[in-house]
Amino acid sequence: MSGRIIAAAVSIVITSLYGCSQSPVTNSNDIVFPDSLVSYQKHVKPFLNLRCGQCHSDSYAAGGIRLTQYSYLLFDKPNLIVPGKPDESLVNQVLERIIAHQAGRMETIPSNQINGMRTWVTEGALNN
Ligand code: HEC
């Protein structure tokens, strides 16, 4: 019985994952954040994977931090993302250069993406 429930849950998860993956973005410069209603799936996740993923990957996890999945953003390190509070979120602080970070690739991040990440956190950092 519980096996069937788990199987059903797994198939729902797989369906929703594939449902969201039409035309995946492969170039980080192609990600354009809207002024409001920022989406984790459409904007935040590809942004973090493409900009930060080579170090904050599942296997390398620089600084013990993975930025590849929603749950990691909330639990890999305290205050990585604090929903509703970008000023307290380490990810925003790194992007806005409020705290030091050793990654050289931060140089080229456009303000649309930096501001978009702030908007996403301000809007509650939803898994949307
Ligand atoms: C070239 C590798 C590299 C890249 C690319 C990289 N990081 Fe990091 N990151 C690290 C390392 C190493 C640490 C741990 C040491 C440190 O804090 O500098 C770290 C630490 C952090 C921390 C914790 C900082 C703290 O003070 O607690 C955050 C947040 C973070 N990175 C966010 C990001 C974000 C967001 C991106 C993409 C925009 C990114 N990183 C890209 C290597 C990288």
CSV table of N, CA and C and ligand atoms in Angstrom, one decimal:
chain,number,residue,atom,x,y,z
A,1,MET,N,0.8,-1.2,0.0
A,1,MET,CA,0.0,0.0,0.0
A,1,MET,C,0.9,1.3,0.0
A,2,SER,N,1.8,1.3,1.0
A,2,SER,CA,2.6,2.5,1.0
A,2,SER,C,3.5,2.6,-0.2
A,3,GLY,N,3.9,1.4,-0.7
A,3,GLY,CA,4.7,1.3,-1.9
A,3,GLY,C,4.0,2.0,-3.1
A,4,ARG,N,2.7,1.7,-3.1
A,4,ARG,CA,2.0,2.3,-4.3
A,4,ARG,C,1.9,3.9,-4.1
A,5,ILE,N,1.8,4.3,-2.9
A,5,ILE,CA,1.7,5.8,-2.6
A,5,ILE,C,3.0,6.4,-3.0
A,6,ILE,N,4.1,5.7,-2.6
A,6,ILE,CA,5.5,6.2,-3.0
A,6,ILE,C,5.6,6.3,-4.5
A,7,ALA,N,5.2,5.2,-5.2
A,7,ALA,CA,5.3,5.1,-6.6
A,7,ALA,C,4.5,6.3,-7.3
A,8,ALA,N,3.3,6.5,-6.7
A,8,ALA,CA,2.5,7.6,-7.3
A,8,ALA,C,3.2,8.9,-7.1
A,9,ALA,N,3.8,9.1,-5.9
A,9,ALA,CA,4.5,10.4,-5.6
A,9,ALA,C,5.7,10.6,-6.5
A,10,VAL,N,6.4,9.5,-6.7
A,10,VAL,CA,7.6,9.6,-7.5
A,10,VAL,C,7.2,10.0,-9.0
A,11,SER,N,6.1,9.4,-9.4
A,11,SER,CA,5.7,9.6,-10.8
A,11,SER,C,5.2,11.1,-11.0
A,12,ILE,N,4.6,11.6,-9.9
A,12,ILE,CA,4.2,13.0,-10.0
A,12,ILE,C,5.4,13.9,-10.0
A,13,VAL,N,6.4,13.6,-9.2
A,13,VAL,CA,7.6,14.4,-9.2
A,13,VAL,C,8.3,14.4,-10.5
A,14,ILE,N,8.4,13.2,-11.1
A,14,ILE,CA,9.1,13.0,-12.4
A,14,ILE,C,8.3,13.8,-13.5
A,15,THR,N,7.0,13.7,-13.5
A,15,THR,CA,6.2,14.4,-14.4
A,15,THR,C,6.4,15.9,-14.3
A,16,SER,N,6.4,16.4,-13.1
A,16,SER,CA,6.5,17.9,-12.9
A,16,SER,C,7.9,18.3,-13.3
A,17,LEU,N,8.9,17.5,-13.0
A,17,LEU,CA,10.3,17.9,-13.4
A,17,LEU,C,10.4,18.0,-14.9
A,18,TYR,N,9.9,17.0,-15.6
A,18,TYR,CA,10.0,17.0,-17.1
A,18,TYR,C,9.1,18.1,-17.7
A,19,GLY,N,7.9,18.3,-17.0
A,19,GLY,CA,7.0,19.4,-17.5
A,19,GLY,C,7.7,20.8,-17.5
A,20,CYS,N,8.6,21.0,-16.6
A,20,CYS,CA,9.2,22.3,-16.4
A,20,CYS,C,10.5,22.4,-17.3
A,21,SER,N,10.9,21.3,-18.0
A,21,SER,CA,12.2,21.4,-18.6
A,21,SER,C,12.1,21.6,-20.1
A,22,GLN,N,11.0,22.1,-20.6
A,22,GLN,CA,11.0,22.4,-22.0
A,22,GLN,C,12.0,23.5,-22.3
A,23,SER,N,12.7,23.5,-23.4
A,23,SER,CA,13.7,24.4,-23.8
A,23,SER,C,14.6,24.9,-22.7
A,24,PRO,N,15.5,24.0,-22.1
A,24,PRO,CA,16.3,24.5,-21.0
A,24,PRO,C,17.3,25.5,-21.5
A,25,VAL,N,17.6,26.5,-20.7
A,25,VAL,CA,18.5,27.6,-21.1
A,25,VAL,C,20.0,27.0,-20.9
A,26,THR,N,20.8,27.3,-21.8
A,26,THR,CA,22.2,26.8,-21.7
A,26,THR,C,23.2,27.9,-21.6
A,27,ASN,N,22.8,29.1,-21.9
A,27,ASN,CA,23.7,30.3,-21.8
A,27,ASN,C,23.2,31.2,-20.7
A,28,SER,N,24.0,31.5,-19.7
A,28,SER,CA,23.5,32.3,-18.6
A,28,SER,C,23.0,33.7,-19.0
A,29,ASN,N,23.6,34.2,-20.1
A,29,ASN,CA,23.2,35.5,-20.6
A,29,ASN,C,21.8,35.6,-21.2
A,30,ASP,N,21.2,34.4,-21.4
A,30,ASP,CA,19.9,34.3,-22.0
A,30,ASP,C,18.8,34.4,-20.9
A,31,ILE,N,19.2,34.4,-19.6
A,31,ILE,CA,18.2,34.4,-18.5
A,31,ILE,C,17.9,35.9,-18.3
A,32,VAL,N,16.6,36.2,-18.5
A,32,VAL,CA,16.2,37.6,-18.2
A,32,VAL,C,15.1,37.6,-17.1
A,33,PHE,N,15.4,38.2,-16.0
A,33,PHE,CA,14.5,38.2,-14.9
A,33,PHE,C,13.4,39.3,-15.1
A,34,PRO,N,12.1,38.9,-14.8
A,34,PRO,CA,11.1,40.0,-14.9
A,34,PRO,C,11.2,40.9,-13.7
A,35,ASP,N,10.5,42.0,-13.7
A,35,ASP,CA,10.5,43.0,-12.6
A,35,ASP,C,9.7,42.4,-11.4
A,36,SER,N,8.8,41.5,-11.6
A,36,SER,CA,8.0,40.9,-10.5
A,36,SER,C,7.6,39.5,-11.0
A,37,LEU,N,7.1,38.7,-10.0
A,37,LEU,CA,6.8,37.3,-10.2
A,37,LEU,C,7.9,36.5,-10.8
A,38,VAL,N,9.1,36.6,-10.1
A,38,VAL,CA,10.2,35.8,-10.5
A,38,VAL,C,10.0,34.3,-10.2
A,39,SER,N,10.4,33.5,-11.1
A,39,SER,CA,10.1,32.0,-11.0
A,39,SER,C,11.4,31.3,-10.6
A,40,TYR,N,11.3,30.4,-9.6
A,40,TYR,CA,12.5,29.6,-9.3
A,40,TYR,C,12.9,28.7,-10.5
A,41,GLN,N,11.9,28.0,-11.1
A,41,GLN,CA,12.2,27.1,-12.1
A,41,GLN,C,12.7,27.8,-13.4
A,42,LYS,N,12.1,28.9,-13.7
A,42,LYS,CA,12.4,29.6,-15.0
A,42,LYS,C,13.7,30.5,-14.9
A,43,HIS,N,13.9,31.1,-13.8
A,43,HIS,CA,14.9,32.1,-13.7
A,43,HIS,C,16.0,31.7,-12.7
A,44,VAL,N,15.6,31.5,-11.5
A,44,VAL,CA,16.6,31.3,-10.4
A,44,VAL,C,17.4,30.0,-10.6
A,45,LYS,N,16.8,28.9,-10.8
A,45,LYS,CA,17.5,27.7,-10.9
A,45,LYS,C,18.5,27.7,-12.1
A,46,PRO,N,18.1,28.0,-13.3
A,46,PRO,CA,19.1,28.1,-14.4
A,46,PRO,C,20.2,29.1,-14.1
A,47,PHE,N,19.8,30.2,-13.5
A,47,PHE,CA,20.8,31.3,-13.2
A,47,PHE,C,21.9,30.7,-12.2
A,48,LEU,N,21.5,30.0,-11.1
A,48,LEU,CA,22.4,29.5,-10.2
A,48,LEU,C,23.2,28.3,-10.8
A,49,ASN,N,22.6,27.5,-11.6
A,49,ASN,CA,23.3,26.4,-12.1
A,49,ASN,C,24.3,26.8,-13.1
A,50,LEU,N,24.0,27.8,-14.0
A,50,LEU,CA,24.9,28.2,-15.0
A,50,LEU,C,26.0,29.2,-14.4
A,51,ARG,N,25.7,30.0,-13.5
A,51,ARG,CA,26.6,31.0,-13.0
A,51,ARG,C,27.5,30.4,-11.9
A,52,CYS,N,26.9,29.6,-11.1
A,52,CYS,CA,27.6,29.2,-9.8
A,52,CYS,C,27.8,27.7,-9.8
A,53,GLY,N,27.2,27.0,-10.7
A,53,GLY,CA,27.2,25.5,-10.6
A,53,GLY,C,28.5,24.8,-10.8
A,54,GLN,N,29.5,25.4,-11.4
A,54,GLN,CA,30.7,24.6,-11.5
A,54,GLN,C,31.4,24.5,-10.2
A,55,CYS,N,31.2,25.4,-9.3
A,55,CYS,CA,31.8,25.2,-7.9
A,55,CYS,C,30.8,24.7,-6.9
A,56,HIS,N,29.6,25.3,-6.9
A,56,HIS,CA,28.6,24.9,-6.0
A,56,HIS,C,27.7,23.8,-6.5
A,57,SER,N,28.4,22.7,-7.1
A,57,SER,CA,27.7,21.6,-7.7
A,57,SER,C,27.4,20.6,-6.6
A,58,ASP,N,26.7,19.5,-7.0
A,58,ASP,CA,26.4,18.4,-6.0
A,58,ASP,C,27.7,17.7,-5.6
A,59,SER,N,28.7,17.6,-6.6
A,59,SER,CA,29.9,16.8,-6.3
A,59,SER,C,31.0,17.7,-5.6
A,60,TYR,N,31.1,18.9,-6.1
A,60,TYR,CA,32.2,19.7,-5.5
A,60,TYR,C,31.8,20.5,-4.3
A,61,ALA,N,30.6,21.1,-4.3
A,61,ALA,CA,30.0,21.8,-3.2
A,61,ALA,C,31.0,22.7,-2.5
A,62,ALA,N,31.6,23.7,-3.2
A,62,ALA,CA,32.5,24.7,-2.6
A,62,ALA,C,32.0,25.3,-1.4
A,63,GLY,N,32.8,25.3,-0.3
A,63,GLY,CA,32.4,25.9,0.9
A,63,GLY,C,31.3,25.1,1.6
A,64,GLY,N,31.1,23.8,1.1
A,64,GLY,CA,30.0,23.0,1.7
A,64,GLY,C,28.6,23.4,1.2
A,65,ILE,N,28.6,24.2,0.1
A,65,ILE,CA,27.4,24.8,-0.4
A,65,ILE,C,27.0,24.3,-1.8
A,66,ARG,N,25.8,23.7,-1.9
A,66,ARG,CA,25.3,23.4,-3.3
A,66,ARG,C,24.2,24.3,-3.6
A,67,LEU,N,24.2,24.8,-4.8
A,67,LEU,CA,23.2,25.8,-5.2
A,67,LEU,C,22.3,25.2,-6.3
A,68,THR,N,22.3,23.9,-6.4
A,68,THR,CA,21.6,23.2,-7.6
A,68,THR,C,20.2,22.8,-7.4
A,69,GLN,N,19.7,22.8,-6.1
A,69,GLN,CA,18.3,22.4,-5.8
A,69,GLN,C,17.7,23.3,-4.8
A,70,TYR,N,16.4,23.5,-4.9
A,70,TYR,CA,15.7,24.4,-4.0
A,70,TYR,C,16.0,24.1,-2.6
A,71,SER,N,15.9,22.9,-2.2
A,71,SER,CA,16.1,22.5,-0.7
A,71,SER,C,17.5,22.9,-0.2
A,72,TYR,N,18.5,22.7,-1.1
A,72,TYR,CA,19.8,23.1,-0.7
A,72,TYR,C,19.9,24.6,-0.4
A,73,LEU,N,19.2,25.4,-1.1
A,73,LEU,CA,19.3,26.8,-0.9
A,73,LEU,C,18.8,27.2,0.5
A,74,LEU,N,17.8,26.4,1.0
A,74,LEU,CA,17.3,26.7,2.3
A,74,LEU,C,18.0,26.0,3.4
A,75,PHE,N,18.7,24.9,3.1
A,75,PHE,CA,19.3,24.1,4.2
A,75,PHE,C,20.8,23.8,4.2
A,76,ASP,N,21.5,24.1,3.1
A,76,ASP,CA,22.9,23.7,3.1
A,76,ASP,C,23.7,24.6,4.1
A,77,LYS,N,23.3,25.8,4.3
A,77,LYS,CA,24.0,26.7,5.2
A,77,LYS,C,23.0,27.6,5.8
A,78,PRO,N,23.0,27.9,7.1
A,78,PRO,CA,22.1,28.9,7.6
A,78,PRO,C,22.2,30.2,6.9
A,79,ASN,N,21.0,30.8,6.5
A,79,ASN,CA,20.9,32.1,5.9
A,79,ASN,C,21.4,32.2,4.5
A,80,LEU,N,21.6,31.1,3.8
A,80,LEU,CA,21.9,31.1,2.4
A,80,LEU,C,20.9,31.9,1.7
A,81,ILE,N,19.6,31.5,1.9
A,81,ILE,CA,18.5,32.2,1.4
A,81,ILE,C,17.5,32.4,2.6
A,82,VAL,N,17.2,33.6,2.9
A,82,VAL,CA,16.2,33.9,4.0
A,82,VAL,C,14.9,34.4,3.3
A,83,PRO,N,13.9,33.6,3.1
A,83,PRO,CA,12.7,34.1,2.4
A,83,PRO,C,12.2,35.4,2.9
A,84,GLY,N,12.0,36.4,1.9
A,84,GLY,CA,11.5,37.7,2.3
A,84,GLY,C,12.6,38.7,2.7
A,85,LYS,N,13.8,38.2,2.9
A,85,LYS,CA,14.8,39.1,3.5
A,85,LYS,C,16.1,39.0,2.7
A,86,PRO,N,16.2,39.6,1.6
A,86,PRO,CA,17.4,39.6,0.8
A,86,PRO,C,18.6,40.1,1.5
A,87,ASP,N,18.4,41.1,2.4
A,87,ASP,CA,19.6,41.7,3.1
A,87,ASP,C,20.2,40.7,4.0
A,88,GLU,N,19.4,39.7,4.4
A,88,GLU,CA,20.0,38.7,5.3
A,88,GLU,C,20.4,37.4,4.6
A,89,SER,N,20.2,37.4,3.3
A,89,SER,CA,20.5,36.2,2.5
A,89,SER,C,22.0,36.2,2.0
A,90,LEU,N,22.7,35.2,2.3
A,90,LEU,CA,24.1,35.2,1.9
A,90,LEU,C,24.3,35.2,0.4
A,91,VAL,N,23.4,34.5,-0.4
A,91,VAL,CA,23.5,34.5,-1.8
A,91,VAL,C,23.3,36.0,-2.4
A,92,ASN,N,22.4,36.7,-1.8
A,92,ASN,CA,22.2,38.1,-2.3
A,92,ASN,C,23.4,39.0,-1.9
A,93,GLN,N,23.9,38.7,-0.7
A,93,GLN,CA,25.1,39.5,-0.2
A,93,GLN,C,26.3,39.2,-1.1
A,94,VAL,N,26.5,38.0,-1.5
A,94,VAL,CA,27.6,37.7,-2.4
A,94,VAL,C,27.4,38.4,-3.8
A,95,LEU,N,26.1,38.3,-4.3
A,95,LEU,CA,25.9,38.9,-5.6
A,95,LEU,C,26.0,40.4,-5.6
A,96,GLU,N,25.6,41.0,-4.5
A,96,GLU,CA,25.7,42.4,-4.4
A,96,GLU,C,27.0,42.9,-3.8
A,97,ARG,N,27.9,42.0,-3.6
A,97,ARG,CA,29.3,42.3,-3.1
A,97,ARG,C,29.3,42.9,-1.7
A,98,ILE,N,28.3,42.6,-0.9
A,98,ILE,CA,28.3,43.1,0.5
A,98,ILE,C,29.3,42.2,1.3
A,99,ILE,N,29.4,40.9,0.9
A,99,ILE,CA,30.5,40.1,1.6
A,99,ILE,C,31.4,39.6,0.5
A,100,ALA,N,32.6,39.3,0.9
A,100,ALA,CA,33.7,38.9,0.0
A,100,ALA,C,33.4,37.4,-0.4
A,101,HIS,N,33.8,37.1,-1.6
A,101,HIS,CA,33.7,35.8,-2.2
A,101,HIS,C,34.8,35.7,-3.2
A,102,GLN,N,35.4,34.5,-3.3
A,102,GLN,CA,36.6,34.4,-4.1
A,102,GLN,C,36.4,34.1,-5.5
A,103,ALA,N,35.2,33.9,-6.0
A,103,ALA,CA,34.9,33.5,-7.3
A,103,ALA,C,35.1,34.6,-8.3
A,104,GLY,N,36.0,34.5,-9.3
A,104,GLY,CA,36.2,35.5,-10.3
A,104,GLY,C,35.1,35.7,-11.3
A,105,ARG,N,34.2,34.7,-11.5
A,105,ARG,CA,33.2,34.8,-12.5
A,105,ARG,C,32.1,35.7,-12.1
A,106,MET,N,32.1,36.2,-10.8
A,106,MET,CA,31.1,37.2,-10.4
A,106,MET,C,31.2,38.5,-11.1
A,107,GLU,N,32.3,38.8,-11.7
A,107,GLU,CA,32.5,40.1,-12.4
A,107,GLU,C,31.5,40.4,-13.4
A,108,THR,N,31.0,39.4,-14.2
A,108,THR,CA,30.2,39.7,-15.4
A,108,THR,C,28.7,39.5,-15.2
A,109,ILE,N,28.3,39.4,-14.0
A,109,ILE,CA,26.8,39.2,-13.8
A,109,ILE,C,26.1,40.5,-14.0
A,110,PRO,N,25.1,40.5,-15.0
A,110,PRO,CA,24.3,41.7,-15.3
A,110,PRO,C,23.4,42.1,-14.1
A,111,SER,N,23.2,43.4,-14.0
A,111,SER,CA,22.3,43.9,-12.9
A,111,SER,C,20.9,43.3,-12.9
A,112,ASN,N,20.4,43.0,-14.1
A,112,ASN,CA,19.1,42.4,-14.2
A,112,ASN,C,19.0,41.1,-13.4
A,113,GLN,N,20.1,40.3,-13.4
A,113,GLN,CA,20.1,39.0,-12.7
A,113,GLN,C,20.3,39.3,-11.2
A,114,ILE,N,21.2,40.2,-10.9
A,114,ILE,CA,21.4,40.5,-9.5
A,114,ILE,C,20.2,41.0,-8.8
A,115,ASN,N,19.5,42.0,-9.5
A,115,ASN,CA,18.3,42.5,-9.0
A,115,ASN,C,17.1,41.5,-9.0
A,116,GLY,N,17.1,40.6,-10.0
A,116,GLY,CA,16.1,39.6,-10.1
A,116,GLY,C,16.2,38.6,-9.0
A,117,MET,N,17.4,38.3,-8.5
A,117,MET,CA,17.6,37.4,-7.4
A,117,MET,C,17.1,38.0,-6.1
A,118,ARG,N,17.3,39.3,-6.0
A,118,ARG,CA,16.8,40.1,-4.9
A,118,ARG,C,15.2,40.1,-4.9
A,119,THR,N,14.7,40.3,-6.1
A,119,THR,CA,13.2,40.3,-6.2
A,119,THR,C,12.6,38.9,-5.8
A,120,TRP,N,13.3,37.8,-6.3
A,120,TRP,CA,12.8,36.5,-5.9
A,120,TRP,C,12.8,36.3,-4.4
A,121,VAL,N,13.8,36.7,-3.7
A,121,VAL,CA,13.9,36.5,-2.3
A,121,VAL,C,12.8,37.4,-1.6
A,122,THR,N,12.7,38.6,-2.1
A,122,THR,CA,11.7,39.6,-1.5
A,122,THR,C,10.3,39.0,-1.7
A,123,GLU,N,10.1,38.3,-2.8
A,123,GLU,CA,8.7,37.8,-3.0
A,123,GLU,C,8.5,36.4,-2.3
A,124,GLY,N,9.4,36.1,-1.4
A,124,GLY,CA,9.2,34.9,-0.6
A,124,GLY,C,10.1,33.7,-0.9
A,125,ALA,N,11.0,33.9,-1.9
A,125,ALA,CA,11.9,32.8,-2.3
A,125,ALA,C,11.0,31.5,-2.6
A,126,LEU,N,10.0,31.6,-3.3
A,126,LEU,CA,9.1,30.5,-3.6
A,126,LEU,C,9.7,29.4,-4.5
A,127,ASN,N,9.2,28.2,-4.3
A,127,ASN,CA,9.6,27.1,-5.2
A,127,ASN,C,8.6,27.1,-6.3
A,128,ASN,N,8.6,28.2,-7.1
A,128,ASN,CA,7.5,28.3,-8.1
A,128,ASN,C,8.1,28.2,-9.5
B,1,HEC,C1,35.1,29.4,-8.9
B,1,HEC,C2,34.3,28.8,-7.9
B,1,HEC,C3,33.1,29.4,-7.4
B,1,HEC,C4,32.1,30.0,-8.1
B,1,HEC,C5,31.9,30.1,-9.6
B,1,HEC,C6,31.1,30.4,-7.1
B,1,HEC,N1,31.5,30.2,-5.9
B,1,HEC,FE1,30.5,30.7,-4.1
B,1,HEC,N2,32.1,29.9,-3.0
B,1,HEC,C7,33.2,29.3,-3.5
B,1,HEC,C8,34.1,29.0,-2.4
B,1,HEC,C9,35.4,28.3,-2.6
B,1,HEC,C10,33.4,29.3,-1.3
B,1,HEC,C11,33.9,29.2,0.2
B,1,HEC,C12,34.9,30.2,0.5
B,1,HEC,C13,34.3,31.6,0.4
B,1,HEC,O1,33.3,32.0,1.1
B,1,HEC,O2,34.8,32.4,-0.4
B,1,HEC,C14,32.1,30.0,-1.7
B,1,HEC,C15,31.2,30.5,-0.8
B,1,HEC,C16,30.0,31.0,-1.1
B,1,HEC,C17,29.0,31.5,-0.2
B,1,HEC,C18,29.1,31.5,1.3
B,1,HEC,C19,29.7,32.9,1.6
B,1,HEC,C20,29.8,33.1,3.1
B,1,HEC,O3,30.5,34.0,3.5
B,1,HEC,O4,29.2,32.3,3.9
B,1,HEC,C21,27.9,31.9,-1.0
B,1,HEC,C22,26.6,32.5,-0.5
B,1,HEC,C23,28.3,31.7,-2.3
B,1,HEC,N3,29.5,31.1,-2.4
B,1,HEC,C24,27.5,32.0,-3.4
B,1,HEC,C25,27.8,31.9,-4.7
B,1,HEC,C26,27.0,32.4,-5.8
B,1,HEC,C27,25.6,33.0,-5.7
B,1,HEC,C28,27.7,32.1,-7.0
B,1,HEC,C29,27.3,32.4,-8.4
B,1,HEC,C30,26.8,33.7,-8.7
B,1,HEC,C31,28.9,31.5,-6.6
B,1,HEC,N4,29.0,31.4,-5.2
B,1,HEC,C32,29.9,31.1,-7.5
B,1,HEC,C33,33.5,29.1,-4.9
B,1,HEC,C34,32.7,29.6,-5.9
